PDB file of C-alpha atoms in Angstrom:
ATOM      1  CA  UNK A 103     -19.570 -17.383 -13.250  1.00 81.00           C
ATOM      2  CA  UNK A 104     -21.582 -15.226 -15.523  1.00 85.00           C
ATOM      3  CA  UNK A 105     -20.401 -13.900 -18.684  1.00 85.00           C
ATOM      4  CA  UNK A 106     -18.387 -15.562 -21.972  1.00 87.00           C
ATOM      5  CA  UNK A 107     -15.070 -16.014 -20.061  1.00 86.00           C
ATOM      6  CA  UNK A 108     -16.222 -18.635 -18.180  1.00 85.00           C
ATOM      7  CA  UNK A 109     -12.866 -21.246 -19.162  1.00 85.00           C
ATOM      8  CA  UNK A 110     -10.658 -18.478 -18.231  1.00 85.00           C
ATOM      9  CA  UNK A 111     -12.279 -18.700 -14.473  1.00 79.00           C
ATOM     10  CA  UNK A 112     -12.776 -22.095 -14.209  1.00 81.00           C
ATOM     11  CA  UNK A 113      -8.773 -22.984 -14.727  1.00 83.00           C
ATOM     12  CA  UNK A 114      -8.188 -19.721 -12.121  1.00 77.00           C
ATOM     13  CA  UNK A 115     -10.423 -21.623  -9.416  1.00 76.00           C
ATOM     14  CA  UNK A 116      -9.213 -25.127  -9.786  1.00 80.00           C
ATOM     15  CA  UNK A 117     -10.091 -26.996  -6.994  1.00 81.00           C
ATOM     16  CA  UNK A 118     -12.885 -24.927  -5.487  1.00 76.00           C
ATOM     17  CA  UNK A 119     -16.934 -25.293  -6.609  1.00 78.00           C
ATOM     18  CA  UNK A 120     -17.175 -23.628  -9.720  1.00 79.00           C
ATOM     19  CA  UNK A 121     -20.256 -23.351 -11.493  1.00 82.00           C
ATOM     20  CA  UNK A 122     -20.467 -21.215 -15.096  1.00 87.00           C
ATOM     21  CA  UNK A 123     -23.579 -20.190 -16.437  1.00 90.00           C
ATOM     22  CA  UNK A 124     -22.388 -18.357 -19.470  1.00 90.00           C
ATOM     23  CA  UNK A 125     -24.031 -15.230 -20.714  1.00 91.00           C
ATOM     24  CA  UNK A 126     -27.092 -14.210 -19.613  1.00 93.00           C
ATOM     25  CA  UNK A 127     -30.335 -11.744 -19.816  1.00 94.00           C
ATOM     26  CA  UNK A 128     -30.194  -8.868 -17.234  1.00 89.00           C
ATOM     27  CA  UNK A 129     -32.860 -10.499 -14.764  1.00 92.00           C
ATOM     28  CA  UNK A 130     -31.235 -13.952 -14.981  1.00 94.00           C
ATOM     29  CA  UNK A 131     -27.636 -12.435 -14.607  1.00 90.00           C
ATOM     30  CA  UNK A 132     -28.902 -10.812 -11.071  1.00 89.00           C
ATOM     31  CA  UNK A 133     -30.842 -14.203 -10.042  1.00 92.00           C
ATOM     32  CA  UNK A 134     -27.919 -16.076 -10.378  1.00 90.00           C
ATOM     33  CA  UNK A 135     -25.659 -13.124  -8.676  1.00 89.00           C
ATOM     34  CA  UNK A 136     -27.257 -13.564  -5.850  1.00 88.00           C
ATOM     35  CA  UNK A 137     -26.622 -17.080  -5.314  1.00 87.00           C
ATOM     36  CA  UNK A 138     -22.657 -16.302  -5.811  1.00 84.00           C
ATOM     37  CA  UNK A 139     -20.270 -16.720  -2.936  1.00 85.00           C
ATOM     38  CA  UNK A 140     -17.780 -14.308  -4.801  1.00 87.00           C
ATOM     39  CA  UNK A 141     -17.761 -12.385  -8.063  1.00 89.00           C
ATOM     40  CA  UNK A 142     -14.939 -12.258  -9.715  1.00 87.00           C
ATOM     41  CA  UNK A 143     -14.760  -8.874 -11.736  1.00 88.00           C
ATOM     42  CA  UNK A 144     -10.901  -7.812 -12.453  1.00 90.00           C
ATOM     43  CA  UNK A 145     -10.555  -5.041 -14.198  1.00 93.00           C
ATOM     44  CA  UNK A 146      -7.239  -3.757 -15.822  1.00 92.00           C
ATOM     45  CA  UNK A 147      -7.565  -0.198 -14.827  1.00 93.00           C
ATOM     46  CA  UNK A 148      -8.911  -1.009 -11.602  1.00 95.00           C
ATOM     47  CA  UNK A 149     -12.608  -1.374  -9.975  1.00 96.00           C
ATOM     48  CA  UNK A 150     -14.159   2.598  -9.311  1.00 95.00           C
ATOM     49  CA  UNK A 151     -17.103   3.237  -8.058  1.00 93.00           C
ATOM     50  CA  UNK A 152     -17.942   3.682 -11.410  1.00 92.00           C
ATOM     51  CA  UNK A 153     -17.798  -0.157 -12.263  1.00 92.00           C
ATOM     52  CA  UNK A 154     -21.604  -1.351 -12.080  1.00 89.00           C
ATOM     53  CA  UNK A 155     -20.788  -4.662 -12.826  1.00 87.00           C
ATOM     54  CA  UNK A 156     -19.241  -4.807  -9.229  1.00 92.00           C
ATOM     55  CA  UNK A 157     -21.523  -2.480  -7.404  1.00 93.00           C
ATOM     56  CA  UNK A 158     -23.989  -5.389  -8.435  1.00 92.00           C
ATOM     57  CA  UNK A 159     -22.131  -7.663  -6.233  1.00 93.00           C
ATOM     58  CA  UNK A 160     -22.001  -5.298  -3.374  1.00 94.00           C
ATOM     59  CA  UNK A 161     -26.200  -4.935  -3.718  1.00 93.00           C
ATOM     60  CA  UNK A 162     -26.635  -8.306  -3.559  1.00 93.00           C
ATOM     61  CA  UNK A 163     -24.603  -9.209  -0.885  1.00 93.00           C
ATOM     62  CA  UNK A 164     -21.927 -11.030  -2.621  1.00 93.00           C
ATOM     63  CA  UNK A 165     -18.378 -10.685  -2.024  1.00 93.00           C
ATOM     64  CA  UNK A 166     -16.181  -8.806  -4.859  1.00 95.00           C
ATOM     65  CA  UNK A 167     -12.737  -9.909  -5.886  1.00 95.00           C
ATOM     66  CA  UNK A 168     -11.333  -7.390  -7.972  1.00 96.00           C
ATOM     67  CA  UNK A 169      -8.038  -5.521  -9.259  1.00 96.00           C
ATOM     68  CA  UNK A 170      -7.265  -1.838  -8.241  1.00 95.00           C
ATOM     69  CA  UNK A 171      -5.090   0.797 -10.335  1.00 95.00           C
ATOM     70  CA  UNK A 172      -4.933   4.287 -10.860  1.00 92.00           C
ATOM     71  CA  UNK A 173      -8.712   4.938 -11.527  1.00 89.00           C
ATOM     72  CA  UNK A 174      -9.465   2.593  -8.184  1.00 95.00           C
ATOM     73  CA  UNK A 175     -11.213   5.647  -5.601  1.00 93.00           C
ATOM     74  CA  UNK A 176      -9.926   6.227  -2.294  1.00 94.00           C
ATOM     75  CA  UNK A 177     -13.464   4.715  -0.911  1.00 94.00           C
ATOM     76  CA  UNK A 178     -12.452   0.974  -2.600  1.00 94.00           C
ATOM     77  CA  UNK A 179      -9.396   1.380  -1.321  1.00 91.00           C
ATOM     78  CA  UNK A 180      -9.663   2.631   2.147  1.00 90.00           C
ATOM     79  CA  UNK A 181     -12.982   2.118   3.751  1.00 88.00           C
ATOM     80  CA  UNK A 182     -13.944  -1.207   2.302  1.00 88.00           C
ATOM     81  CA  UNK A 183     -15.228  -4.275   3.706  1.00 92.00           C
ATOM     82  CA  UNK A 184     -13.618  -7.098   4.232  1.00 90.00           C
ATOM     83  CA  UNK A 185     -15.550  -9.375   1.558  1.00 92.00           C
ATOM     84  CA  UNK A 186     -13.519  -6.879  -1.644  1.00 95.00           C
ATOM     85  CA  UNK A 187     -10.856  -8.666  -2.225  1.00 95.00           C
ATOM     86  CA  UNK A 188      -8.300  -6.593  -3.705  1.00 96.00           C
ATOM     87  CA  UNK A 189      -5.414  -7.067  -5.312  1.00 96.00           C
ATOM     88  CA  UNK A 190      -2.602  -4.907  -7.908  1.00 96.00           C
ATOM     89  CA  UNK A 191      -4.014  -5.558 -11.091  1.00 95.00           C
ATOM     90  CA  UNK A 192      -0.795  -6.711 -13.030  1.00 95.00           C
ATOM     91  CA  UNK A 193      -0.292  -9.737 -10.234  1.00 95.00           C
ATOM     92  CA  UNK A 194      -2.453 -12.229 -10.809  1.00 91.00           C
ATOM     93  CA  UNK A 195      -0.587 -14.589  -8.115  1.00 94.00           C
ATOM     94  CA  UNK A 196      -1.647 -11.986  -5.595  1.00 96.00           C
ATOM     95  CA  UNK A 197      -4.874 -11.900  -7.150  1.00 95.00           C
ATOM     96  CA  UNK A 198      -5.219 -15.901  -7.124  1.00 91.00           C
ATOM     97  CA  UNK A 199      -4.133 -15.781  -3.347  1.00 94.00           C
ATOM     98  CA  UNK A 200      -6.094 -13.775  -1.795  1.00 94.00           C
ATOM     99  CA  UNK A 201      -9.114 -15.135  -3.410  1.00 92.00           C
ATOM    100  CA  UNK A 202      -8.457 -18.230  -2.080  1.00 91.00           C
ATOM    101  CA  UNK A 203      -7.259 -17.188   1.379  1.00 92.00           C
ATOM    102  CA  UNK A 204     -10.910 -15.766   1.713  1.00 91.00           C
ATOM    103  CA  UNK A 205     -12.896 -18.526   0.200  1.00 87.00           C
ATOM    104  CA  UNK A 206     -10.783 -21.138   2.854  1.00 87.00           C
ATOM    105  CA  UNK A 207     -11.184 -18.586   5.975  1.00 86.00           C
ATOM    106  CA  UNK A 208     -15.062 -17.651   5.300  1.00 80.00           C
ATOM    107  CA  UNK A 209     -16.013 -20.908   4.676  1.00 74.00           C
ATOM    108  CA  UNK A 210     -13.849 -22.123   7.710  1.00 76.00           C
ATOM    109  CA  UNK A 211     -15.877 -19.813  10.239  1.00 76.00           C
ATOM    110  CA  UNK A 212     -18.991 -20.143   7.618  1.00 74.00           C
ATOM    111  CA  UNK A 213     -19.153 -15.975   7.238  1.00 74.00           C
ATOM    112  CA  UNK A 214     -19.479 -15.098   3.636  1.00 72.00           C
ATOM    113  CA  UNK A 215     -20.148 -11.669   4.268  1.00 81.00           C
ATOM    114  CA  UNK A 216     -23.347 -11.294   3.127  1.00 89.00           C
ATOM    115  CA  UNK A 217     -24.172  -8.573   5.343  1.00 91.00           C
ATOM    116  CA  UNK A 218     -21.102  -6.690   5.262  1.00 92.00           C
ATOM    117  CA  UNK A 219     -21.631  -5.447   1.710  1.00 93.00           C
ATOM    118  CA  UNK A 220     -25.326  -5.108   1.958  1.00 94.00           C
ATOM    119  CA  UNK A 221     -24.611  -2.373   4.513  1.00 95.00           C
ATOM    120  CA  UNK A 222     -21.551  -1.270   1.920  1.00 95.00           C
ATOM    121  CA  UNK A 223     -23.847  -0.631  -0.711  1.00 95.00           C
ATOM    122  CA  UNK A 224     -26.617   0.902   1.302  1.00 96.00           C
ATOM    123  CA  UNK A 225     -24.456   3.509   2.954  1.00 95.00           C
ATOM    124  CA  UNK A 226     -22.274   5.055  -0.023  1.00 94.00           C
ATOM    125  CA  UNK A 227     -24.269   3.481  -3.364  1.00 95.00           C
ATOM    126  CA  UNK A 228     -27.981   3.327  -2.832  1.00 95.00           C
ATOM    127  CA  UNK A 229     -30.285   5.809  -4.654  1.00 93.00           C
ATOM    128  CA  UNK A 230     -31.393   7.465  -1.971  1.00 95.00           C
ATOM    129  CA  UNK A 231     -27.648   8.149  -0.381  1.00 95.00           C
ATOM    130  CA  UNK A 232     -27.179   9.327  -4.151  1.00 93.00           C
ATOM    131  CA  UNK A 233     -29.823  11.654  -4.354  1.00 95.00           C
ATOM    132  CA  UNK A 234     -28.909  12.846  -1.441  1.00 95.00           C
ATOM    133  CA  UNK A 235     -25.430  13.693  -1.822  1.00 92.00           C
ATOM    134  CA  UNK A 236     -26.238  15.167  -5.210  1.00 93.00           C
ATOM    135  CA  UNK A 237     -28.733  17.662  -4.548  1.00 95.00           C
ATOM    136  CA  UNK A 238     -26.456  19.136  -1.659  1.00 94.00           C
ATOM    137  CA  UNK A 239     -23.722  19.408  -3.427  1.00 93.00           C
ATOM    138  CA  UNK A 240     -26.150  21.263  -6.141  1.00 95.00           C
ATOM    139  CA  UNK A 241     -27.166  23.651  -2.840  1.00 94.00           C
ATOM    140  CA  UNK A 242     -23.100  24.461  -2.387  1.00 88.00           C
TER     141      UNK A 242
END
């Protein structure tokens, strides 16, 4: 865990390897993101693809367990991978569960999913897909 919640976390994922490293610099935050198995990042109006604290976890291959809402875009929602975890954000039980029922079947077939999100991020958030999109939609 990164960040000044770190208690909060720790009770959630009782009984799985838990490691909190508190608040950290930028460069150390991303260095120790990439050594995550899963980044937990609920937020209470949802993840968006507007949430750069999670698109961090998709760029570094990490699987994302997050909340979705209202703001949460049709993208998260419909054509994500398998590593975002996803879950109503005012049920933390469903939350809790599916975290764990991914943790117990990756690790079981040793598939964290790495890969999965790389190819996430590189196909809707990288700068050049960005770019891309942007300048034709300044052409239309």
């Amino acid at each position: 865990y990164i960040g000044k919640d770190g208690k909060s976390f720790r009770e959630v994922c009782a009984g799985f390897p838990f490691m909190d490293q508190g608040a950290l610099p930028a460069e150390a935050a991303a260095d120790r993101m990439r050594a995550m198995d899963v980044l937990i990042s609920p937020f209470i109006d949802g993840i968006s693809t507007r949430r750069g604290s999670a698109i961090a976890g998709f760029q570094h291959g990490v699987a994302v367990a997050s909340t979705w809402a209202d703001h949460t875009d049709a993208l998260l929602r419909n054509d994500a991978p398998s590593s975002l975890i996803l879950a109503p954000r005012d049920d933390q039980k469903a939350f809790t569960d599916k975290i764990n029922q991914w943790i117990v079947s990756k690790w079981k077939n040793q598939q964290r999913g790495r890969e999965e999100m790389e190819a996430f991020f590189e196909r809707y958030f990288a700068w050049s897909v960005i770019a891309r999109n942007t300048l034709e939609r300044l052409r239309s």
